[in-house]
mmCIF file of C-alpha atoms in Angstrom:
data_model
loop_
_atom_site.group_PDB
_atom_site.id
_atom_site.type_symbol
_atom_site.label_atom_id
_atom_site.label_comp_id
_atom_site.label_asym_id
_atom_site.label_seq_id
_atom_site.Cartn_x
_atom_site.Cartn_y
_atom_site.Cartn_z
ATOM 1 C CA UNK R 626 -4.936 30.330 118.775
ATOM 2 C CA UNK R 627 -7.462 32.978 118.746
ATOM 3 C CA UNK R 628 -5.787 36.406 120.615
ATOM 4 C CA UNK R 629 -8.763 38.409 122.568
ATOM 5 C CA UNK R 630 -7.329 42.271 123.603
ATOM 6 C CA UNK R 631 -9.149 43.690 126.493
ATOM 7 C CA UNK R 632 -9.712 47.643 126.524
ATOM 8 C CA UNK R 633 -10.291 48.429 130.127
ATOM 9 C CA UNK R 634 -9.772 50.963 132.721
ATOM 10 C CA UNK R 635 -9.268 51.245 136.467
ATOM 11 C CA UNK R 636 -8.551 54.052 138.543
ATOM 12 C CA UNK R 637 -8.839 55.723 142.210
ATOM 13 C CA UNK R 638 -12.111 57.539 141.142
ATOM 14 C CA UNK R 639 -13.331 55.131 138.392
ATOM 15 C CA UNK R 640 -12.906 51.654 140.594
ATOM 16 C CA UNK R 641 -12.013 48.485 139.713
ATOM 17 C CA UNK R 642 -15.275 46.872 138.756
ATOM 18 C CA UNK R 643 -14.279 47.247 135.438
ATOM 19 C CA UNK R 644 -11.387 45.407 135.301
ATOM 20 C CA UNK R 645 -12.876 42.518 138.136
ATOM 21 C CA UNK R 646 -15.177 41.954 135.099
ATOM 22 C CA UNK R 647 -12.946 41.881 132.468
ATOM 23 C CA UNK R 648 -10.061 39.648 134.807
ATOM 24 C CA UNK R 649 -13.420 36.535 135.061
ATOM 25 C CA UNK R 650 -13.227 36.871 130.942
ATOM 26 C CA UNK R 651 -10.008 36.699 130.192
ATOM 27 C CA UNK R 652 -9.565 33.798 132.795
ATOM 28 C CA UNK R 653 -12.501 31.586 130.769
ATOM 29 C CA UNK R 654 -10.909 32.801 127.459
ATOM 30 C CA UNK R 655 -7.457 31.258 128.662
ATOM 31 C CA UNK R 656 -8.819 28.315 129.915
ATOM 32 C CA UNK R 657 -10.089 27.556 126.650
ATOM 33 C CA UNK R 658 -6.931 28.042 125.029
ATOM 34 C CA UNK R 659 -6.678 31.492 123.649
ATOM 35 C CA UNK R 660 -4.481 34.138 124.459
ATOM 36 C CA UNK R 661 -5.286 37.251 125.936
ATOM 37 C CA UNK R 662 -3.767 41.085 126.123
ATOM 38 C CA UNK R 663 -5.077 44.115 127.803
ATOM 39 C CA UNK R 664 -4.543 47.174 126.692
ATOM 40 C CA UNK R 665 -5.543 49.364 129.902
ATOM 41 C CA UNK R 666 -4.922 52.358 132.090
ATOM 42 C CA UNK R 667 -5.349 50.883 135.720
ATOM 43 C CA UNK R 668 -4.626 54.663 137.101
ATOM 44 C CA UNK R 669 -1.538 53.339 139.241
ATOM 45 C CA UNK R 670 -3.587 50.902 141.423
ATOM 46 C CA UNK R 671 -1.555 48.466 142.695
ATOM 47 C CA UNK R 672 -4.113 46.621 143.324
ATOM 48 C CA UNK R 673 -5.659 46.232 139.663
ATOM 49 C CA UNK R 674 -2.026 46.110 138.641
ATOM 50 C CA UNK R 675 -1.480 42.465 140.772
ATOM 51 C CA UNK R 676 -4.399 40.668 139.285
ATOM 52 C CA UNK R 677 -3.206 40.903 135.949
ATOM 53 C CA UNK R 678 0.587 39.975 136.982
ATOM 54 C CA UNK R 679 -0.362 37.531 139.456
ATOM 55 C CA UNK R 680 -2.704 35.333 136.464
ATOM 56 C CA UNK R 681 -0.148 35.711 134.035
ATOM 57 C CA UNK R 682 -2.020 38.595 131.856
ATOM 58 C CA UNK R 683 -0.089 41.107 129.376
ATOM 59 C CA UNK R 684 -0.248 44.462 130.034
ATOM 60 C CA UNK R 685 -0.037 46.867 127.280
ATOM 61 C CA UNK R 686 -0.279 51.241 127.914
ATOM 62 C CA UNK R 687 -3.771 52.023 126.257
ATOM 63 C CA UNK R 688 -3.871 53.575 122.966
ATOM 64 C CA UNK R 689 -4.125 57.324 122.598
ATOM 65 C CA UNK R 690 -6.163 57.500 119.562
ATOM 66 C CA UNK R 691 -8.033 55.072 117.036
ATOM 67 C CA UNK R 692 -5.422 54.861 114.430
ATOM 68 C CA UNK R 693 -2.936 53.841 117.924
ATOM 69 C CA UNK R 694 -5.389 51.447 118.967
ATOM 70 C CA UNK R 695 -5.673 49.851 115.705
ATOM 71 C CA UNK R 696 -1.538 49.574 115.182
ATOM 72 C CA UNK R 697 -1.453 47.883 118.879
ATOM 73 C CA UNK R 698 -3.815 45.489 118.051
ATOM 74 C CA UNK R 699 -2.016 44.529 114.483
ATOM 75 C CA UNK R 700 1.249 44.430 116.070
ATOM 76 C CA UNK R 701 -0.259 42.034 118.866
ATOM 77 C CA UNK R 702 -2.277 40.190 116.576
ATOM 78 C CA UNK R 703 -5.129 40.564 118.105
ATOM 79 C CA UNK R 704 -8.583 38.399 116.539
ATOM 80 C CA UNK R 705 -10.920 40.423 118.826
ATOM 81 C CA UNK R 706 -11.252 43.124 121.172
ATOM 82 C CA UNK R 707 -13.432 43.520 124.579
ATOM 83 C CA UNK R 708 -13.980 46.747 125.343
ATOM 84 C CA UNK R 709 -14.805 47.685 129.036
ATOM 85 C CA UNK R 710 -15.116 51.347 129.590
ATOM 86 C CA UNK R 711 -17.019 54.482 130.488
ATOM 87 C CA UNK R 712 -14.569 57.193 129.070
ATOM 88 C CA UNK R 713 -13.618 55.528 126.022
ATOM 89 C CA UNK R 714 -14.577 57.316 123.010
ATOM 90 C CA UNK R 715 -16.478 55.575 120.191
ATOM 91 C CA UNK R 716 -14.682 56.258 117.121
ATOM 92 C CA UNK R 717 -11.971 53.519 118.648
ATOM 93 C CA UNK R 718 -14.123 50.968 118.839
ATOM 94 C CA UNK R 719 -15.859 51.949 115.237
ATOM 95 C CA UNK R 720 -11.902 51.607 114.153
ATOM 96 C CA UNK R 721 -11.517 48.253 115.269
ATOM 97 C CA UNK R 722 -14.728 46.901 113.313
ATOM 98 C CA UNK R 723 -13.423 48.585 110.075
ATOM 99 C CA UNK R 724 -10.364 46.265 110.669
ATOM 100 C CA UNK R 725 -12.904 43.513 110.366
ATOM 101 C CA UNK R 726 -12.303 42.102 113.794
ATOM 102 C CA UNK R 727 -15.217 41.533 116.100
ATOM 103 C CA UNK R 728 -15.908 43.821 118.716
ATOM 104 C CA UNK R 729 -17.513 43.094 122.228
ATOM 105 C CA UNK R 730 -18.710 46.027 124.383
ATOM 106 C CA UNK R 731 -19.720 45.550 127.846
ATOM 107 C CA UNK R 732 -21.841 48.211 129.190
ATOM 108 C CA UNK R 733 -24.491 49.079 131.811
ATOM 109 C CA UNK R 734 -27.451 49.750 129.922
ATOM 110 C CA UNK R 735 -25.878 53.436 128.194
ATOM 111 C CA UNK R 736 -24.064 51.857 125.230
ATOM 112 C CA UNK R 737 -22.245 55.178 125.282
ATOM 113 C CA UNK R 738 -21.895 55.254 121.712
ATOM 114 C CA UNK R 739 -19.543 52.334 121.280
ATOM 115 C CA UNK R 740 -20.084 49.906 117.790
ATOM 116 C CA UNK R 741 -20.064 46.712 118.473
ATOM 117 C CA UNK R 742 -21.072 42.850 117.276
ATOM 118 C CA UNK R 743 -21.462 41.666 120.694
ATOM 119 C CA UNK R 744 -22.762 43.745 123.471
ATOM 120 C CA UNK R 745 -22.792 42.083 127.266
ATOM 121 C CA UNK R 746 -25.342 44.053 130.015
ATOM 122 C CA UNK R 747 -24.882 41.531 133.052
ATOM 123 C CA UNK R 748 -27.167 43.960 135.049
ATOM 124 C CA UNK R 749 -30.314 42.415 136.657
ATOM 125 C CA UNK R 750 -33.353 42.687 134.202
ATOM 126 C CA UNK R 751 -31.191 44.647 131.423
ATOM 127 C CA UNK R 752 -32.987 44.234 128.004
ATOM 128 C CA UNK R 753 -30.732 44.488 124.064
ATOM 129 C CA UNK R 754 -32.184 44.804 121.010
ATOM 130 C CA UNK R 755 -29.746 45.754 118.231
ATOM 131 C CA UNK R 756 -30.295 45.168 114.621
ATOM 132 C CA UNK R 757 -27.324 43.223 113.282
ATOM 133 C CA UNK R 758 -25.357 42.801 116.940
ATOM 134 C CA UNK R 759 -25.947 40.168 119.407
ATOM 135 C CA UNK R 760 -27.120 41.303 122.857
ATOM 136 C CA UNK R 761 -26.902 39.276 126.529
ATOM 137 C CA UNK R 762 -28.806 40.771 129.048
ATOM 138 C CA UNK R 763 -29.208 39.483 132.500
ATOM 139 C CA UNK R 764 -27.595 38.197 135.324
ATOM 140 C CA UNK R 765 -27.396 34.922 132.777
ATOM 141 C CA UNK R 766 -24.051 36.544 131.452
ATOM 142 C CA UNK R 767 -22.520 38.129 135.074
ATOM 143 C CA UNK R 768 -19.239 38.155 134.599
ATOM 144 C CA UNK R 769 -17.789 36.562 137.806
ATOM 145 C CA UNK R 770 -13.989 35.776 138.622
ATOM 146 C CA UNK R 771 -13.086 31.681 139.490
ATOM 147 C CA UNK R 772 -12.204 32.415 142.832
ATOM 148 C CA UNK R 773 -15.943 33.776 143.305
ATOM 149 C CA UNK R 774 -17.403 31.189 141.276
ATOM 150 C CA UNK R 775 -15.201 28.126 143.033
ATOM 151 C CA UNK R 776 -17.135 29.236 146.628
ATOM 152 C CA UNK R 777 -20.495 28.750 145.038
ATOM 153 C CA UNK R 778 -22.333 27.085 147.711
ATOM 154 C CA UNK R 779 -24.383 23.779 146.057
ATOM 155 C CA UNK R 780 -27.460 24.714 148.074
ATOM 156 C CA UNK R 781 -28.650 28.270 149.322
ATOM 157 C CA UNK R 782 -27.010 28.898 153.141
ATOM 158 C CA UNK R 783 -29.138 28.209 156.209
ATOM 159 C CA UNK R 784 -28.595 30.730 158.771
ATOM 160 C CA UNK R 785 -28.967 29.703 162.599
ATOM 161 C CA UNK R 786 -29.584 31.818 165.676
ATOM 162 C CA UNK R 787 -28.061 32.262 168.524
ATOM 163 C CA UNK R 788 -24.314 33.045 167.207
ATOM 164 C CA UNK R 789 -22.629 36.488 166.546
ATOM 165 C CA UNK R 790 -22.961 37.438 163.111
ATOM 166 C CA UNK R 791 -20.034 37.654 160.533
ATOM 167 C CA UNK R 792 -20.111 40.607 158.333
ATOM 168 C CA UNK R 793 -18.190 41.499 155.765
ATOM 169 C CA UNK R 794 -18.086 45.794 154.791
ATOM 170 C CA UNK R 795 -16.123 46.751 151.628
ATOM 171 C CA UNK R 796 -16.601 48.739 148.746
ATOM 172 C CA UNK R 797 -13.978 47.821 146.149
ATOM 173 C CA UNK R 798 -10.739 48.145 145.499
ATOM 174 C CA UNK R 799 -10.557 52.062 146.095
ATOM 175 C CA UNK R 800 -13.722 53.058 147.917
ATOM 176 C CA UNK R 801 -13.130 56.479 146.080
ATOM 177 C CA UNK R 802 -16.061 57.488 148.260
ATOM 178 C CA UNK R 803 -14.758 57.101 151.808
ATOM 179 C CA UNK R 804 -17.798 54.754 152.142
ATOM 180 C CA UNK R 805 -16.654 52.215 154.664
ATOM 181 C CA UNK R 806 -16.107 54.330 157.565
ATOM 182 C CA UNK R 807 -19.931 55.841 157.225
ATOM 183 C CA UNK R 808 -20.845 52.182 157.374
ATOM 184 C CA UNK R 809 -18.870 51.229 160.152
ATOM 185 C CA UNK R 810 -20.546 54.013 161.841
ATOM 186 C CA UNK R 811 -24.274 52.985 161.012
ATOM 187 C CA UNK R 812 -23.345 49.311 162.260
ATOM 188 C CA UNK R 813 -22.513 50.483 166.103
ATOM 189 C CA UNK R 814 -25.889 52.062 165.622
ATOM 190 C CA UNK R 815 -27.886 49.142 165.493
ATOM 191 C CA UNK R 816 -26.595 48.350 169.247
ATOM 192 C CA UNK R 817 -26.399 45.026 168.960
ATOM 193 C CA UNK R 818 -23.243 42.559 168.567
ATOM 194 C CA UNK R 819 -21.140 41.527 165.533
ATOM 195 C CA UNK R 820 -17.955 40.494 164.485
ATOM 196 C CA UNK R 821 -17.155 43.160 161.357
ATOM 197 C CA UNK R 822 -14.253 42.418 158.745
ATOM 198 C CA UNK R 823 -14.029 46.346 157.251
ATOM 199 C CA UNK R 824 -11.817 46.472 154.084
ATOM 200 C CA UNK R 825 -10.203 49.811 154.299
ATOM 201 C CA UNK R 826 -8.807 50.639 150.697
ATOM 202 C CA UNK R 827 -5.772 52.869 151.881
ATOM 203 C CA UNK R 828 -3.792 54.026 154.754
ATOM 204 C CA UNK R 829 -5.897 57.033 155.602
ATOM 205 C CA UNK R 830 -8.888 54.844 155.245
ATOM 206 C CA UNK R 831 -8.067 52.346 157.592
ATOM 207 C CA UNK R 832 -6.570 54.961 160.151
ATOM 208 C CA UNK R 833 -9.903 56.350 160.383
ATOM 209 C CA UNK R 834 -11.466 52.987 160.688
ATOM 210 C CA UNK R 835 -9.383 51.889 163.703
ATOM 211 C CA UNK R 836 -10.797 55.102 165.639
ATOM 212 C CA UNK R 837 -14.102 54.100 165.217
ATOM 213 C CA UNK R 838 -14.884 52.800 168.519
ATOM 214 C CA UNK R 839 -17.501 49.685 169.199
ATOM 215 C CA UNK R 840 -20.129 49.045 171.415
ATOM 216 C CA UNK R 841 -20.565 46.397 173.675
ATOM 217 C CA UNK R 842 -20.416 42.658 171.800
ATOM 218 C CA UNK R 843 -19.189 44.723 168.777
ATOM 219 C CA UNK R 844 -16.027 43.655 167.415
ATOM 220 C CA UNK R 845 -13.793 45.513 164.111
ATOM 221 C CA UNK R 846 -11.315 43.828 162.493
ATOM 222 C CA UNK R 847 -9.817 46.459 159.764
ATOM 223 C CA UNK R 848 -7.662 44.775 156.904
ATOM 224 C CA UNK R 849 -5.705 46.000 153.865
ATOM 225 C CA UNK R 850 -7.371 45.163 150.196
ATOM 226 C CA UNK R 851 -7.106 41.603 150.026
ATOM 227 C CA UNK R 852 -7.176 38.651 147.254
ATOM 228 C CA UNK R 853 -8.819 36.762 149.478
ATOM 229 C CA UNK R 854 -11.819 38.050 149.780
ATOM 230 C CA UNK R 855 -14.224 35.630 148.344
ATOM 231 C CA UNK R 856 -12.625 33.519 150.979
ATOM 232 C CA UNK R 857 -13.568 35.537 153.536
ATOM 233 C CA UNK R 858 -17.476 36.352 151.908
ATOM 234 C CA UNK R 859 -17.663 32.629 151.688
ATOM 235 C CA UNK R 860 -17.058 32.217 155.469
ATOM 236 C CA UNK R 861 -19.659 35.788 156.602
ATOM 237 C CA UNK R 862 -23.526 36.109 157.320
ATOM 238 C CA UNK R 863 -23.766 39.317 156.416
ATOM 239 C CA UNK R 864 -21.749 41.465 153.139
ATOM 240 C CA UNK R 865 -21.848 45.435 153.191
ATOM 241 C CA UNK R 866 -20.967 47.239 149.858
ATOM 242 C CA UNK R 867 -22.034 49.058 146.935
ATOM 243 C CA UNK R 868 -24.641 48.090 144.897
ATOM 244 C CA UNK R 869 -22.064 48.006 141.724
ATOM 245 C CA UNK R 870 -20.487 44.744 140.138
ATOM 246 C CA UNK R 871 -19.389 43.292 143.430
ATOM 247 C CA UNK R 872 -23.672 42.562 143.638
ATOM 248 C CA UNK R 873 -23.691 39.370 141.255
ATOM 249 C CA UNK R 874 -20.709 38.116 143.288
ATOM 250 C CA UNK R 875 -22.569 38.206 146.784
ATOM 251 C CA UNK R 876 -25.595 36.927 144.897
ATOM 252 C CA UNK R 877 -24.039 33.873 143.434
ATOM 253 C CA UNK R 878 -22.642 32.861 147.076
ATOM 254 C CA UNK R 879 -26.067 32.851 148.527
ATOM 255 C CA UNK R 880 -24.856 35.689 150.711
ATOM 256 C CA UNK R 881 -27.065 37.974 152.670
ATOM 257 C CA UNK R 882 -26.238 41.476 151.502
ATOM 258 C CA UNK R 883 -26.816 44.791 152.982
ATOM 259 C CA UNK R 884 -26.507 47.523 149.578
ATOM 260 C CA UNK R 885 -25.744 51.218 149.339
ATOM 261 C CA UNK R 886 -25.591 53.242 146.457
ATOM 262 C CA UNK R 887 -22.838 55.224 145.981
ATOM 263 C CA UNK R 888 -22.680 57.071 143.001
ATOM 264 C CA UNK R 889 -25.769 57.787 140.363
ATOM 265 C CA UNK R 890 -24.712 54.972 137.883
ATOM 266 C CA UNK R 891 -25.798 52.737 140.645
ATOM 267 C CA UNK R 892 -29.400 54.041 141.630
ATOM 268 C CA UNK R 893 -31.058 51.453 138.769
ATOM 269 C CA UNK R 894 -29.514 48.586 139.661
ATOM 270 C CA UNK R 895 -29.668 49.139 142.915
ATOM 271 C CA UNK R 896 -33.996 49.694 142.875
ATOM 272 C CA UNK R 897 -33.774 46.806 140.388
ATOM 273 C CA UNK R 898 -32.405 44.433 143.362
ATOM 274 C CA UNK R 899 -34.658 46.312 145.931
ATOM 275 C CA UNK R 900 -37.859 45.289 143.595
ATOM 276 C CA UNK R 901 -36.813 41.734 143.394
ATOM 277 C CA UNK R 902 -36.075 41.438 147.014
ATOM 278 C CA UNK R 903 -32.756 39.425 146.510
ATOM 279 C CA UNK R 904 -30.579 42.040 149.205
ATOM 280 C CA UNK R 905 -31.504 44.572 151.655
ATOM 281 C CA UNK R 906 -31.155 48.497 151.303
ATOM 282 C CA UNK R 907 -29.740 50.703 153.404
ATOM 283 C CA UNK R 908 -30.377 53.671 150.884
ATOM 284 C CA UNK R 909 -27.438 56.205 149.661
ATOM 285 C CA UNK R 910 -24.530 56.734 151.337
ATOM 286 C CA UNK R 911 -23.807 60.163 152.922
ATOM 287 C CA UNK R 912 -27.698 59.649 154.003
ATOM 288 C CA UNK R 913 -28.052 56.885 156.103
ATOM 289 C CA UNK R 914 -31.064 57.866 158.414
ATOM 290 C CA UNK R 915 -32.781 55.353 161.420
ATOM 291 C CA UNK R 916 -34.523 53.398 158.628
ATOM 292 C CA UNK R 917 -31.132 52.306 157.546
ATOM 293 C CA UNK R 918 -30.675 51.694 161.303
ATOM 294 C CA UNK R 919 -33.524 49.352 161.529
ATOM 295 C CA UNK R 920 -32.779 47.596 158.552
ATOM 296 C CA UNK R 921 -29.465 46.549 159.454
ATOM 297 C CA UNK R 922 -30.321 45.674 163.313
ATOM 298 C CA UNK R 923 -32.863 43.166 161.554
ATOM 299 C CA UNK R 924 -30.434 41.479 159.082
ATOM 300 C CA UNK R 925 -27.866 41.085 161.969
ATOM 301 C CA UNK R 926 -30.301 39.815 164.577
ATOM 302 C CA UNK R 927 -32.982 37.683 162.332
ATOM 303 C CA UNK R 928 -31.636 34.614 160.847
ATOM 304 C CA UNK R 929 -34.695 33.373 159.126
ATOM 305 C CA UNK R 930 -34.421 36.848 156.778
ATOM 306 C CA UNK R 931 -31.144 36.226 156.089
ATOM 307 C CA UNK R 932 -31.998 32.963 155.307
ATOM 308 C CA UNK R 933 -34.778 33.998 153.399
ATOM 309 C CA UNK R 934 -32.266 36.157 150.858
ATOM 310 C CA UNK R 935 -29.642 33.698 151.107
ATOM 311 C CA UNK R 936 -31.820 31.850 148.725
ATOM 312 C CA UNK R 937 -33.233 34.294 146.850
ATOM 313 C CA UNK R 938 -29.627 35.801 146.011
ATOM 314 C CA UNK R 939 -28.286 31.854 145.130
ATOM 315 C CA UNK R 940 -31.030 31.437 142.627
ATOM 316 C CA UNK R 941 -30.742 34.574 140.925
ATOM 317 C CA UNK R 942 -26.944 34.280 139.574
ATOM 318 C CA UNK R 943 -25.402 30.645 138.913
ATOM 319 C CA UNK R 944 -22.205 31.608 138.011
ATOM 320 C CA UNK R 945 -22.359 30.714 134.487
ATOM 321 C CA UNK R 946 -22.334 34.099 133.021
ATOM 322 C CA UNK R 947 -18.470 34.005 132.039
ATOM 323 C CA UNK R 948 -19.018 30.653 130.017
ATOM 324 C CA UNK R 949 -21.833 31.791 128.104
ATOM 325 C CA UNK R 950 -20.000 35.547 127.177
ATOM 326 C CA UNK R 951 -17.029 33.223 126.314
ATOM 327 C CA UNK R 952 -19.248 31.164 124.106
ATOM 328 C CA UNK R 953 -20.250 34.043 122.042
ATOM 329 C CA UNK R 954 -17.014 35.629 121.694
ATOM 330 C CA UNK R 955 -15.524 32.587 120.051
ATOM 331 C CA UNK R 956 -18.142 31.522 118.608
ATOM 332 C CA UNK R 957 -18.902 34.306 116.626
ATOM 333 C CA UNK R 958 -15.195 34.207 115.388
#
């Protein structure tokens, strides 16, 4: 049985999206019979720290160093490692490959120094060319959990007028940004009605969210972090949220999707998306001016647009991505 390690991080200021990624992998790689063990600081997220116990996943403290790294990965017997990280530095991954195990990096377009055979960009129009590695670029090769990829619609939705909208407003596990209240805010701007599931990622966040008051035909429902929240995606007309990882998920549903971007490592993809047409902008957050006004009173009040992106988003991610990564890693051993 081939035995994958996964080098991955989570934390309150560095998200989840790594480790959502990673989590769709490792559930392929199991299903196909190998084993799996991450070796990962999840930054005492609860959260991140129940979707590894709740799918069975080993949990290993990260490494310190290279020579650590390497020990942990002979004592686990390890075949190959996935590394999934912006703060990792290089000379572990450099390590590994000296071992003569195969080494697959997933990154967003910076390779940030790390050697490896097989590196994964599942960012819209991403382009590799390495001499002597393998690169998959695209949204061919997003990385999307089972739960997300179960929900996959067979054809692109068909919105209807002349019903309250569903949305959806959350911005990952941690929202390290304080994001969903600002958005919260800008939908009782548009002035017209909705029913609004806001995922508030703590206690203080979801305090402030329940004294946000709506307008008339305006309805907030304010929930804890959930596992169900493909589930609940599945069922809206309308997603809020970052333009990070969580994109390819709303994409591959078919669902309408209103993007902000949060933080600078976001601005690309998030003009990438914008250029294709597949979501909507509302621009960055902390910054939301009448134009972002206008753009959401549209998406919640014109059901032929959202129709219009519903199948635009559908056809741009099929949900594949994790088979074909999976492919390549175990192929190439």
């Amino acid at each position: 049985m081939t035995i994958v390690g996964i080098r991955c991080d989570a934390g309150a200021r560095t998200g989840v999206g790594h480790l959502v990624r990673c989590v769709a992998l490792a559930e392929e790689l199991v299903a196909r019979g190998a084993g799996v063990r991450f070796l990962s600081d999840l930054g005492g997220v609860e959260w991140a720290e129940v979707q590894l116990s709740r799918r069975g996943l080993p949990w290993h403290p990260p490494p310190f160093d290279p020579v650590a790294l390497v020990a942990a990965i002979e004592r686990l017997e390890i075949d190959a490692l996935v590394i999934d990280s912006y703060t990792l530095p290089p000379p572990h991954s450099a390590a590994v490959r000296r071992t003569g195990r195969r080494v697959l990096a997933v990154v967003d377009g910076d390779f940030r120094g790390q050697s490896a055979d097989i590196y994964v960009d599942q960012n819209l129009d991403s382009v590799i060319h390495v001499e002597d590695a393998i690169g998959l670029a695209g949204l061919d090769y997003a990385l999307l959990r089972s739960s997300v990829r179960s929900l996959r619609p067979v054809t692109p939705p068909v919105h209807r007028s002349g019903r309250t909208p569903k949305v959806v407003a959350f911005f990952g596990g941690t929202d390290a940004y304080r994001a969903a209240p600002q958005v919260a805010r800008l939908l009782t701007r548009t002035g017209v009605g909705f029913e609004a599931t806001i995922i508030g990622a703590d206690e203080e966040l979801r305090a402030e969210l329940a004294g946000i008051e709506a307008g008339p035909g305006q309805r907030f429902e304010v929930i804890a972090p959930t596992d169900d929240l493909p589930k609940l995606l599945a069922g809206a007309d309308l997603a809020v949220s970052a333009s990070g990882t969580s994109t390819w998920e709303l994409l591959c549903l078919g669902l309408p999707a209103a993007l902000v971007w949060v933080v600078d490592n976001q601005i690309l993809g998030y003009e990438r998306v914008m250029a294709r047409g597949i979501a909507a902008g509302l621009g960055q957050l902390g910054h939301f001016g009448d134009d972002a006004v206008a753009a959401l009173r549209r998406l919640l009040t014109d059901a032929s647009l959202r129709t219009e992106l519903a199948a635009r988003a559908w056809a741009a991610v099929d949900g594949r991505g994790v088979e074909r990564v999976a492919d390549a890693l175990l192929r190439a051993g």
